[in-house]
Amino acid sequence: MTDTATTEKNNPPGGEGPTAAELARARKEHIGRYVAIFVMPFLMVGMMITGYLYAMHAPAPHDMPIAVAGSSQQAYDFARALEDADPEAVDVRVVGTDEQARDLVFSREVAGAVTLSPQGTATVYTAGAAGASQSSVVTGLMVPQVLAQGLDFTAEDLAPLPGHDMAGLGVMFMAQALMLAGYMPLSIMLSNSPELLRFRRIVPLLAGWSVLIGTLVWLVAGPILGAVEGNTATVLGICWLSIFAVGSVQLFLTRIFGPMAVLVGMLFVMVLGVPASNLGMSVYALPSIYVPLHGFLPTAAAGEALRSVVYFGGDGLGGHIAVLVIGALLALAATLGVDAFQRRRNPDAGDPEITMPSLTPGPRPTNDRVRYLTLAFFPFAMVVLMLSIMLGAMYQPTPREMPVTVVGATAEQAEQTVAGLEQNMAGLFDLQSSDSIDDARAAVQDREIVAAFVLPSPTSPTANLITNEAAGMSQQQVVQGVFEQVAGGMQLPLTVENIAPLPGSDTMGTVTLYVAMGWIMSGFMVIVVAGGAQPAAMVLRQIVPIAAGWALFMPAVLWVIADPITGAVDGHFLPLWGVGIVATFTTSMFTLALHRLLGLLSVVPAVGILMFVGVPASNGAMSVYMTPEVFRFLHGVLPMPAAVESVRSILYFGGDAVGPHLVTFAIWGAVSLLCVIVIDRIRAARSDEPSEQPEAVAVRS
């Protein structure tokens, strides 16, 4: 709406008041803004948690492409046996030579390959840089068949991950940062500075933004953190192109959907894009819909382009670049078409109405430069925080003082073993000694320690490793791998006891994180949306009941998503609902306190603390004993870890540890609410102070 139109609306000719139609329209807008407080976060949170739980709560191989090479009959027999073992898991092709099999793996046309030799040897080829989880799945499918046919097994990684990025997370977090930088700014522009979205202004602005943020992403991931090395020029080009392509598509979506374009962008870039990217988890281990999505969504194109350059010498780069280029060109052409159509329909139409005058608690800046810098700061800070904190915390997942108890028949035997192990594992494990198997098993059950290594005794000639998979799959896998080597070095047979295995509905142990993420996102999103859609609702007497009602509603919705819709959770409604209410309301109060200080810019510290710092500290995606030490401290104080551990305790341990986490929520909620009350009273006192300026003017006159 133009300034002229606004003036005419507020001051109609003749000085008459607003018409009945204008009053009715104002009432509808008023109601619509209140409705938006609930609809927008409901759609955002519901869409994201449904998408992630559906895709990743129980990954299993589906039509995973495998190549088999060898003499004709031997290869066909092995391929048939592999398919018969699990027909839905693999899509096997037989090739003529070992070289063909290797080439297919390196070019990522197949997930893995096996070459059978006449001498009775089977060599399994994988490419770790194409996905560490995918390599593990391939090996798990191949090895039983190799051993069943009496073949000698060897394995070769044709593209191993480098030591500076042993989990392959550098490329994944870079791709997500590029997507965030591409789709986030335009929706904010539409609400705050719609004049910037005129085609002739936004295209050069988007190009400059792409260069700035793309270079920043490379700088953080490469020179600063060291997660990505080499190929600087090509990596920079991919970063610039990725942001520009996503921004161009988001520009078109903004023309079509207006403020709702942020939901559409999130759907394709995050909800569908992250699982389909093949970066964190193989698309062949997800529902079949993600394989075709991998071929054209921008998250996959950007991630695979970076992976191709960083790990595979540029092999396969052209196809992913083509996806980004074609997407950008089509989006810009479509935007021009929409603009031309709208001009024909309404030649006098101006810019869209400003619905978010200021991103700060104060009035709208009168200086355009200040407003534009504030506007740019928002996505700039989000990208920097996400990449630096999450990538910095998780790209080198190695054990750091992971607590393990060594149990001997006597205390002296356990202490001697600990002393010997500490010489080779200093800093990796916090080794303790004990002579009680029952005490050690109870400590593993209570998550006080990660595992217990039980030495042989006169009554038990084998060593035993007691683990707890439900306490954290990543730490269980690490400690099992290490102590299998320890037992081998000591020439001891080893049995592994998993006292709390994960159920089939949560094979990766990530359901706890996604449910907790739903609670946390619900809490801060309702405040953020309320602050932008209906500022009048932010007064304490209104926003507290709104947040309380929302906290009652949304955890129930998330349980419906997790249980009957996706099957990731089985029951436990009442405890999950109860803790979810507390977690959601607490998060709302914390975000409200930040909003009182920073306005809509509160999103930056809220998401930074609750998500970007909270996820690495949560012990959900990765063991807190495999991240920098500061996150171990934060694990005991932040809301996200409290939410994750509450869900874990409820689902897998009978709710044994919920109480302390409820105390954590209570402290955060009470302190946050108190801060809001204090801030409101200070501002009210200032607004009630009489101004001396009018009197001074009267004296001078």
XYZ file of C-alpha atoms in Angstrom:
701
model
C 0.000 0.000 0.000
C 1.440 3.387 -0.952
C 1.856 6.298 1.456
C -0.882 8.222 -0.401
C -3.307 5.360 -0.006
C -2.496 5.135 3.684
C -3.085 8.859 4.169
C -6.426 8.720 2.401
C -7.485 5.760 4.478
C -6.630 7.449 7.775
C -7.961 10.901 6.775
C -10.810 10.546 4.281
C -12.087 13.594 2.429
C -14.390 15.787 4.437
C -12.925 14.684 7.769
C -15.472 11.892 8.166
C -14.687 8.768 10.213
C -13.991 5.350 8.732
C -16.767 3.739 6.770
C -18.534 0.555 7.814
C -16.648 -1.375 5.150
C -13.341 -0.068 6.431
C -14.245 -0.982 9.992
C -15.263 -4.482 8.913
C -12.017 -4.884 7.011
C -10.028 -3.684 10.025
C -11.825 -6.181 12.265
C -11.078 -9.023 9.849
C -7.442 -8.009 9.673
C -7.288 -7.826 13.470
C -8.740 -11.317 13.804
C -6.549 -12.624 11.009
C -3.424 -11.421 12.777
C -4.416 -13.335 15.909
C -5.124 -16.419 13.833
C -1.678 -16.109 12.225
C -0.082 -16.343 15.675
C -1.174 -19.973 15.800
C -1.371 -21.000 12.147
C 2.156 -20.032 11.093
C 4.054 -21.844 13.884
C 1.651 -24.782 13.650
C 2.449 -25.218 9.968
C 6.175 -24.586 10.366
C 6.749 -26.893 13.304
C 4.279 -29.544 12.194
C 5.695 -29.661 8.693
C 9.318 -29.905 9.831
C 8.865 -32.504 12.570
C 6.553 -34.631 10.412
C 9.038 -34.524 7.552
C 12.063 -35.409 9.659
C 10.378 -38.163 11.666
C 8.800 -39.692 8.563
C 12.094 -39.726 6.706
C 14.653 -40.568 9.345
C 13.187 -42.276 12.405
C 13.968 -45.797 11.180
C 16.216 -45.753 8.100
C 16.583 -49.040 6.246
C 18.034 -49.820 2.794
C 15.597 -49.577 -0.123
C 16.743 -50.493 -3.635
C 20.321 -49.560 -2.774
C 22.341 -49.906 -6.012
C 25.080 -52.529 -5.707
C 27.487 -53.754 -8.395
C 28.898 -57.274 -8.484
C 31.941 -58.140 -10.601
C 33.508 -61.518 -11.229
C 33.308 -64.534 -13.475
C 29.877 -64.714 -15.063
C 28.315 -67.582 -13.106
C 29.956 -66.684 -9.810
C 28.819 -63.047 -10.059
C 25.237 -63.974 -10.965
C 25.038 -66.510 -8.124
C 26.278 -63.933 -5.623
C 23.897 -61.285 -6.974
C 20.978 -63.686 -6.710
C 21.905 -64.606 -3.132
C 22.207 -60.935 -2.217
C 18.767 -60.161 -3.637
C 17.154 -63.234 -2.073
C 18.416 -62.238 1.368
C 16.403 -59.001 1.252
C 14.717 -58.281 -2.109
C 13.614 -54.763 -1.141
C 16.984 -53.692 0.205
C 19.178 -53.884 -2.891
C 19.144 -53.228 -6.622
C 21.976 -55.394 -7.917
C 23.706 -55.083 -11.272
C 26.402 -57.414 -12.583
C 29.416 -55.867 -14.312
C 32.259 -57.489 -16.200
C 35.423 -56.233 -14.531
C 36.840 -55.008 -11.270
C 37.672 -51.674 -12.902
C 34.049 -51.121 -13.879
C 32.932 -51.854 -10.334
C 35.436 -49.370 -8.900
C 34.437 -46.680 -11.403
C 30.755 -47.071 -10.549
C 31.491 -46.621 -6.840
C 33.737 -43.603 -7.372
C 31.193 -41.916 -9.643
C 28.471 -42.630 -7.040
C 26.331 -44.481 -9.569
C 26.233 -47.337 -7.072
C 26.482 -47.235 -3.296
C 28.972 -50.092 -3.183
C 30.430 -52.975 -5.145
C 32.013 -56.355 -4.613
C 34.556 -58.098 -6.828
C 34.785 -61.875 -6.615
C 38.102 -63.462 -7.553
C 38.729 -67.056 -8.685
C 41.012 -67.445 -5.650
C 38.004 -67.197 -3.303
C 38.427 -63.569 -2.246
C 35.664 -60.972 -2.142
C 36.715 -57.306 -2.163
C 34.001 -54.879 -1.083
C 34.360 -51.328 -2.388
C 32.763 -48.314 -0.759
C 33.282 -44.557 -0.874
C 33.232 -43.093 2.628
C 33.143 -39.545 1.280
C 29.853 -40.362 -0.463
C 28.318 -40.942 2.960
C 29.722 -42.648 6.023
C 26.345 -44.124 6.948
C 25.901 -45.456 3.414
C 29.254 -47.237 3.558
C 28.243 -48.909 6.819
C 24.955 -50.081 5.307
C 26.721 -51.477 2.227
C 29.204 -53.373 4.373
C 26.390 -54.714 6.522
C 24.584 -56.021 3.445
C 27.659 -57.557 1.825
C 29.563 -59.215 4.656
C 26.954 -61.857 5.610
C 26.775 -63.055 2.001
C 30.552 -63.080 1.620
C 30.972 -65.157 4.769
C 28.030 -67.415 3.899
C 29.763 -68.393 0.656
C 33.035 -69.112 2.421
C 34.942 -66.272 0.751
C 37.817 -64.323 2.240
C 36.659 -60.768 2.915
C 38.618 -57.597 2.237
C 37.356 -54.020 2.173
C 38.628 -50.949 0.358
C 37.411 -47.373 0.720
C 37.947 -45.744 -2.677
C 37.289 -42.221 -1.351
C 37.920 -42.080 2.399
C 36.945 -39.049 4.396
C 39.914 -36.883 5.410
C 41.105 -36.686 8.991
C 40.018 -33.042 9.279
C 36.387 -33.989 8.491
C 36.097 -37.582 9.600
C 32.273 -37.546 9.688
C 31.740 -35.686 6.409
C 29.781 -32.928 8.159
C 31.680 -30.031 6.615
C 29.879 -30.234 3.302
C 26.517 -30.928 4.967
C 26.600 -27.849 7.194
C 27.940 -25.687 4.365
C 25.005 -26.717 2.177
C 22.488 -25.984 4.933
C 24.053 -22.567 5.574
C 23.828 -21.738 1.861
C 20.159 -22.713 1.785
C 19.447 -20.607 4.873
C 21.171 -17.621 3.283
C 19.156 -18.078 0.098
C 15.579 -18.356 1.338
C 15.522 -16.428 4.612
C 16.158 -12.772 3.591
C 13.383 -12.391 1.025
C 10.452 -13.053 3.329
C 11.838 -10.507 5.784
C 12.247 -8.000 2.958
C 8.627 -8.494 1.947
C 7.401 -7.600 5.424
C 9.908 -4.878 6.285
C 11.284 -3.330 3.080
C 9.184 -4.500 0.122
C 10.664 -1.846 -2.167
C 13.840 -3.943 -2.293
C 11.955 -6.742 -4.045
C 11.483 -4.790 -7.262
C 13.133 -6.908 -9.928
C 15.757 -4.394 -10.995
C 16.831 -3.894 -7.402
C 16.638 -7.411 -6.010
C 18.679 -9.182 -8.694
C 21.881 -7.159 -8.164
C 21.258 -7.153 -4.407
C 20.859 -10.926 -4.461
C 24.048 -11.310 -6.504
C 26.018 -9.183 -4.047
C 24.478 -11.000 -1.080
C 25.418 -14.348 -2.644
C 29.040 -13.297 -3.006
C 29.198 -11.903 0.537
C 27.574 -14.825 2.351
C 29.035 -17.496 0.053
C 32.505 -16.183 0.796
C 31.703 -16.070 4.501
C 30.524 -19.699 4.464
C 33.755 -20.785 2.771
C 35.810 -18.670 5.198
C 34.248 -20.249 8.286
C 34.222 -23.840 7.005
C 37.645 -23.632 5.369
C 40.353 -21.308 6.713
C 38.817 -20.774 10.177
C 37.592 -24.267 11.168
C 39.560 -26.345 8.674
C 36.652 -28.660 7.854
C 37.056 -28.090 4.098
C 40.378 -27.770 2.296
C 41.501 -26.919 -1.229
C 39.641 -26.097 -4.478
C 38.984 -22.565 -3.240
C 37.841 -20.984 -6.505
C 35.413 -23.796 -7.390
C 34.018 -24.032 -3.867
C 33.428 -20.277 -3.808
C 31.668 -20.445 -7.169
C 29.367 -23.209 -5.928
C 28.577 -21.224 -2.788
C 27.729 -18.076 -4.750
C 25.618 -19.940 -7.279
C 23.735 -21.917 -4.625
C 22.640 -18.839 -2.696
C 21.685 -16.986 -5.868
C 19.679 -19.947 -7.204
C 17.756 -20.476 -3.969
C 17.175 -16.735 -3.608
C 15.861 -16.537 -7.177
C 13.383 -19.338 -6.564
C 12.346 -17.762 -3.263
C 11.788 -14.461 -5.089
C 9.342 -16.179 -7.428
C 7.607 -17.902 -4.505
C 7.287 -14.541 -2.749
C 5.526 -13.137 -5.828
C 3.060 -16.040 -5.766
C 2.495 -16.761 -2.069
C 3.409 -13.490 -0.374
C 4.255 -13.909 3.333
C 3.437 -17.628 3.131
C 6.378 -18.120 0.759
C 8.604 -18.779 3.755
C 6.625 -21.969 4.402
C 6.923 -23.121 0.793
C 10.634 -22.363 0.772
C 11.129 -24.229 4.031
C 9.228 -27.206 2.620
C 11.514 -27.632 -0.378
C 14.800 -26.477 1.122
C 14.630 -27.954 4.637
C 11.733 -30.367 5.199
C 12.214 -32.281 1.950
C 15.632 -30.933 1.011
C 17.665 -32.022 4.021
C 16.626 -35.716 3.951
C 16.862 -35.781 0.132
C 20.315 -34.193 0.140
C 22.104 -37.535 0.706
C 24.476 -35.678 3.023
C 23.535 -36.778 6.529
C 21.897 -40.064 5.562
C 21.805 -42.088 2.356
C 18.691 -41.465 0.262
C 18.628 -45.216 -0.337
C 17.970 -45.720 3.379
C 14.943 -43.400 3.370
C 11.445 -43.803 1.893
C 11.564 -44.129 -1.884
C 10.167 -40.613 -2.526
C 13.526 -39.063 -1.613
C 15.468 -40.668 -4.468
C 13.748 -38.627 -7.238
C 13.747 -35.530 -4.994
C 17.505 -35.858 -4.732
C 17.741 -35.218 -8.452
C 16.347 -31.679 -8.496
C 16.091 -30.078 -5.036
C 18.644 -27.322 -4.364
C 19.948 -28.679 -1.055
C 20.992 -31.885 -2.773
C 22.437 -30.049 -5.775
C 24.525 -27.693 -3.619
C 25.689 -30.423 -1.260
C 26.565 -32.907 -3.977
C 28.377 -30.209 -5.970
C 30.522 -29.391 -2.938
C 31.085 -33.074 -2.218
C 32.105 -33.691 -5.822
C 34.761 -30.961 -5.707
C 36.048 -31.510 -2.179
C 36.237 -35.308 -2.183
C 35.988 -36.604 -5.766
C 38.085 -34.245 -7.847
C 35.039 -32.690 -9.531
C 33.618 -35.980 -10.801
C 29.892 -35.509 -11.487
C 29.960 -31.767 -10.819
C 28.296 -30.707 -14.086
C 24.889 -32.232 -13.400
C 24.512 -30.547 -10.012
C 25.619 -27.172 -11.363
C 23.051 -27.545 -14.156
C 20.272 -28.035 -11.583
C 21.199 -24.783 -9.840
C 21.639 -22.767 -13.042
C 18.407 -23.987 -14.635
C 16.504 -23.408 -11.410
C 17.773 -19.829 -11.141
C 17.028 -18.979 -14.783
C 13.535 -20.474 -14.704
C 12.716 -18.709 -11.438
C 13.879 -15.304 -12.707
C 11.998 -15.736 -15.975
C 8.855 -16.763 -14.097
C 9.213 -13.749 -11.795
C 9.401 -11.417 -14.791
C 6.297 -13.089 -16.191
C 4.375 -12.636 -12.939
C 5.431 -8.983 -12.731
C 4.295 -8.320 -16.298
C 0.949 -9.995 -15.662
C 0.374 -7.974 -12.491
C 1.241 -4.709 -14.254
C -1.345 -5.437 -16.923
C -3.985 -6.171 -14.313
C -3.181 -3.155 -12.148
C -0.790 -0.615 -13.697
C -0.987 1.643 -10.635
C -0.184 -1.039 -8.071
C 2.593 -0.087 -5.658
C 4.795 -2.119 -3.371
C 3.199 -4.583 -0.933
C 2.062 -3.220 2.407
C 4.653 -3.056 5.177
C 3.537 -5.497 7.863
C 6.708 -5.469 9.995
C 7.745 -1.818 10.369
C 10.731 -2.465 12.615
C 12.891 -5.442 13.533
C 13.828 -3.805 16.843
C 11.685 -2.785 19.836
C 11.826 0.882 18.772
C 10.040 2.681 15.938
C 10.816 2.150 12.283
C 14.225 3.681 11.456
C 13.908 6.875 9.460
C 17.285 6.295 7.851
C 17.057 3.736 5.054
C 20.672 2.639 5.504
C 20.080 1.797 9.150
C 16.969 -0.153 8.227
C 18.732 -2.060 5.453
C 21.723 -2.873 7.652
C 19.394 -4.168 10.367
C 17.567 -6.205 7.756
C 20.812 -7.742 6.487
C 22.118 -8.407 9.989
C 19.314 -10.869 10.728
C 20.125 -13.588 8.130
C 23.844 -12.746 8.303
C 23.955 -13.519 12.030
C 21.860 -16.664 11.626
C 24.201 -18.096 9.004
C 27.327 -17.237 11.000
C 25.974 -18.724 14.226
C 24.645 -21.891 12.635
C 27.796 -22.682 10.701
C 30.379 -21.692 13.273
C 28.707 -23.258 16.317
C 27.212 -26.441 14.903
C 29.996 -27.273 12.469
C 32.643 -26.265 14.992
C 31.083 -28.533 17.611
C 30.406 -31.606 15.508
C 32.758 -31.942 12.532
C 35.455 -33.830 14.493
C 33.490 -36.329 16.599
C 36.134 -38.044 18.735
C 35.805 -39.310 22.320
C 36.693 -36.710 24.921
C 36.913 -38.044 28.482
C 34.114 -40.536 27.799
C 33.394 -42.256 31.142
C 33.981 -46.020 31.116
C 34.388 -48.335 34.094
C 36.792 -51.278 34.027
C 35.554 -54.120 36.213
C 37.959 -56.759 37.496
C 37.663 -59.775 39.726
C 39.572 -57.678 42.250
C 40.067 -53.947 42.627
C 43.803 -54.426 42.023
C 43.206 -56.182 38.691
C 40.885 -53.384 37.523
C 43.327 -50.646 38.603
C 46.249 -52.304 36.811
C 44.203 -52.577 33.614
C 43.131 -48.933 33.867
C 46.760 -47.863 34.314
C 47.756 -49.791 31.192
C 44.893 -48.457 29.081
C 45.484 -44.850 30.131
C 48.952 -44.955 28.582
C 47.410 -45.360 25.110
C 44.039 -43.615 25.529
C 44.861 -40.468 27.465
C 42.155 -37.841 26.940
C 39.834 -40.190 25.076
C 38.250 -41.983 28.028
C 37.738 -41.234 31.689
C 38.566 -44.703 32.973
C 37.409 -45.792 36.424
C 38.016 -49.071 38.222
C 35.573 -51.275 40.081
C 35.253 -54.816 41.392
C 31.437 -54.913 41.247
C 29.676 -55.908 38.036
C 26.300 -55.006 39.506
C 27.388 -51.469 40.392
C 28.887 -50.975 36.933
C 25.776 -52.285 35.194
C 23.587 -49.968 37.302
C 25.818 -47.009 36.373
C 25.436 -47.845 32.677
C 21.675 -48.156 33.106
C 21.499 -44.780 34.880
C 23.650 -43.129 32.152
C 26.309 -42.178 34.709
C 28.890 -43.942 32.537
C 28.842 -44.897 28.856
C 29.981 -48.502 29.217
C 31.591 -51.045 31.527
C 34.473 -53.265 30.370
C 34.339 -56.452 32.455
C 37.580 -58.433 32.555
C 37.608 -62.228 32.494
C 37.291 -64.000 35.822
C 37.675 -67.587 37.003
C 33.946 -68.084 36.406
C 33.823 -66.228 33.054
C 36.721 -66.740 30.617
C 35.586 -63.990 28.222
C 35.610 -60.224 28.548
C 32.230 -58.493 28.516
C 31.355 -54.974 27.380
C 28.159 -53.621 28.925
C 26.650 -50.834 26.794
C 23.458 -48.781 26.601
C 22.320 -48.066 23.050
C 19.247 -46.078 24.064
C 21.478 -43.675 26.003
C 23.156 -42.668 22.754
C 23.862 -44.681 19.649
C 26.966 -42.760 18.601
C 28.721 -43.232 21.922
C 27.711 -46.885 22.043
C 29.213 -47.504 18.611
C 32.434 -45.685 19.489
C 33.012 -47.458 22.769
C 32.202 -50.835 21.219
C 34.617 -50.283 18.334
C 37.425 -49.157 20.635
C 37.064 -51.935 23.189
C 36.793 -54.597 20.520
C 40.285 -53.485 19.524
C 41.354 -53.431 23.176
C 40.109 -56.973 23.694
C 41.840 -58.059 20.492
C 45.121 -56.534 21.665
C 44.757 -58.346 24.995
C 43.901 -61.535 23.069
C 40.600 -61.842 24.890
C 37.302 -63.027 23.431
C 34.679 -60.299 23.861
C 30.913 -60.399 24.253
C 28.795 -57.251 24.064
C 25.773 -56.786 26.324
C 23.340 -54.036 25.291
C 21.144 -53.440 28.320
C 18.783 -50.982 26.570
C 18.590 -51.597 22.819
C 16.756 -49.124 20.634
C 13.392 -50.247 19.232
C 12.752 -50.791 15.552
C 10.857 -47.511 15.400
C 13.981 -45.538 16.387
C 16.935 -47.396 14.957
C 19.222 -44.333 14.951
C 18.191 -42.957 18.334
C 17.205 -39.575 16.878
C 13.491 -39.631 17.740
C 14.268 -38.090 21.122
C 15.945 -35.149 19.388
C 13.135 -34.528 16.906
C 10.379 -34.646 19.551
C 12.365 -32.298 21.785
C 13.084 -30.041 18.821
C 9.346 -29.829 18.185
C 8.719 -28.618 21.732
C 11.501 -26.031 21.608
C 10.584 -24.743 18.149
C 6.920 -24.490 19.144
C 7.823 -22.376 22.139
C 9.933 -19.758 20.436
C 8.021 -19.663 17.133
C 4.729 -18.611 18.718
C 6.420 -15.588 20.329
C 8.313 -14.636 17.189
C 5.198 -14.848 15.017
C 3.088 -12.982 17.579
C 5.632 -10.177 17.679
C 5.518 -9.792 13.914
C 1.872 -10.565 13.142
C 0.099 -8.937 16.084
C 2.251 -6.682 18.300
C -0.826 -5.815 20.365
C -0.838 -9.383 21.660
C 2.626 -9.017 23.206
C 1.391 -7.323 26.382
C 1.912 -9.641 29.322
C -1.757 -10.141 30.184
C -2.395 -11.408 26.645
C 0.776 -13.242 25.664
C 1.003 -15.398 28.800
C -2.466 -16.977 28.261
C -1.679 -17.327 24.552
C 1.612 -19.092 25.338
C -0.060 -21.281 27.970
C -2.845 -22.367 25.636
C -0.337 -23.004 22.874
C 1.785 -25.081 25.270
C -1.237 -27.248 26.051
C -2.051 -27.715 22.380
C 1.193 -28.179 20.500
C 2.825 -31.059 22.474
C -0.357 -33.053 21.888
C -0.064 -32.346 18.153
C 3.574 -33.423 18.182
C 2.659 -36.669 19.919
C 0.064 -37.346 17.214
C 2.779 -36.776 14.609
C 5.273 -38.999 16.420
C 2.952 -41.895 17.239
C -0.064 -42.549 14.977
C 1.184 -40.598 11.931
C 4.860 -41.623 11.642
C 5.070 -44.525 14.096
C 8.276 -43.191 15.651
C 6.872 -43.391 19.193
C 4.717 -46.053 20.819
C 2.415 -44.635 23.502
C 3.648 -42.564 26.468
C 1.147 -39.817 25.701
C 0.580 -38.407 29.190
C 4.225 -38.060 30.285
C 5.310 -36.692 26.904
C 2.405 -34.276 26.857
C 3.071 -33.109 30.423
C 6.790 -32.502 29.960
C 6.107 -30.998 26.529
C 3.766 -28.428 28.093
C 6.477 -27.313 30.511
C 9.210 -27.273 27.839
C 7.109 -25.337 25.334
C 5.925 -22.718 27.812
C 9.429 -22.266 29.233
C 10.846 -21.679 25.775
C 8.112 -19.153 25.052
C 8.930 -17.186 28.195
C 12.647 -17.170 27.398
C 11.977 -15.911 23.885
C 9.553 -13.319 25.253
C 12.279 -11.918 27.521
C 14.633 -11.621 24.554
C 11.868 -10.060 22.478
C 11.348 -7.352 25.097
C 15.008 -6.391 24.658
C 15.617 -6.931 20.944
C 12.268 -7.058 19.174
C 12.153 -9.438 16.235
C 15.939 -9.603 16.247
C 15.435 -11.797 19.319
C 15.178 -14.669 16.863
C 18.969 -14.580 16.521
C 19.909 -15.219 20.177
C 16.844 -17.409 20.754
C 17.658 -19.782 17.910
C 21.366 -19.483 18.687
C 20.970 -20.583 22.296
C 18.063 -22.985 21.963
C 19.012 -24.692 18.678
C 22.512 -23.936 17.417
C 24.108 -24.380 20.853
C 21.381 -26.620 22.234
C 21.583 -29.382 19.612
C 25.326 -30.130 20.029
C 24.850 -29.994 23.816
C 21.732 -32.166 23.759
C 23.339 -35.624 23.516
C 20.751 -36.283 20.816
C 22.393 -36.011 17.403
C 25.848 -36.833 18.769
C 27.201 -37.891 22.129
C 28.066 -34.947 24.342
C 31.319 -36.803 25.051
C 32.280 -36.370 21.383
C 31.921 -32.583 21.268
C 34.117 -29.860 22.830
C 34.130 -29.878 26.622
C 32.047 -26.717 26.979
C 29.021 -28.553 25.605
C 29.233 -31.063 28.438
C 28.677 -28.204 30.871
C 25.899 -26.746 28.715
C 24.231 -30.161 28.638
C 23.312 -29.678 32.261
C 21.829 -26.200 31.970
C 20.197 -25.591 28.572
C 16.527 -26.297 27.711
C 17.243 -28.417 24.614
C 19.327 -31.048 26.487
C 16.686 -31.091 29.232
C 14.019 -31.768 26.596
C 16.036 -34.484 24.834
C 16.947 -36.286 28.048
C 13.353 -36.061 29.279
C 12.060 -37.710 26.108
C 14.776 -40.373 26.329
C 13.984 -41.088 29.951
C 10.248 -41.384 29.242
C 10.556 -43.557 26.139
C 13.315 -45.946 27.197
C 13.953 -45.740 30.936
C 10.576 -45.465 32.614
C 10.849 -41.733 33.284
C 13.656 -42.278 35.799
C 15.394 -38.914 35.263
C 12.614 -36.484 34.339
C 12.551 -34.639 37.663
C 15.904 -32.805 37.428
C 15.100 -31.703 33.880
C 11.749 -30.279 35.002
C 13.707 -28.238 37.550
C 15.866 -26.923 34.698
C 12.756 -25.845 32.798
C 11.242 -24.270 35.912
C 14.341 -22.161 36.510
C 14.509 -20.953 32.908
C 10.801 -20.205 32.830
C 10.650 -18.405 36.171
C 13.750 -16.282 35.545
C 12.556 -15.390 32.043
C 9.080 -14.392 33.218
C 10.586 -12.333 36.039
C 12.810 -10.535 33.518
C 9.778 -9.717 31.379
C 7.918 -8.290 34.375
C 10.914 -6.180 35.407
C 11.464 -4.866 31.878
C 7.771 -3.993 31.517
C 7.738 -2.119 34.833
C 10.882 -0.149 33.980
C 9.426 0.868 30.633
C 6.084 1.733 32.192
C 7.834 3.928 34.769
C 9.762 5.717 32.061
C 6.646 6.313 29.985
C 4.852 7.767 33.033
C 7.608 10.314 33.739
C 6.406 13.856 32.812
C 8.282 15.456 30.003
C 9.851 18.818 30.838
C 10.342 19.783 27.218
C 6.897 21.358 26.587
C 7.264 23.621 29.639
C 10.689 24.798 28.511
C 9.282 25.659 25.100
C 6.463 27.665 26.702
C 8.900 29.730 28.729
C 10.960 30.594 25.691
C 7.876 31.583 23.757
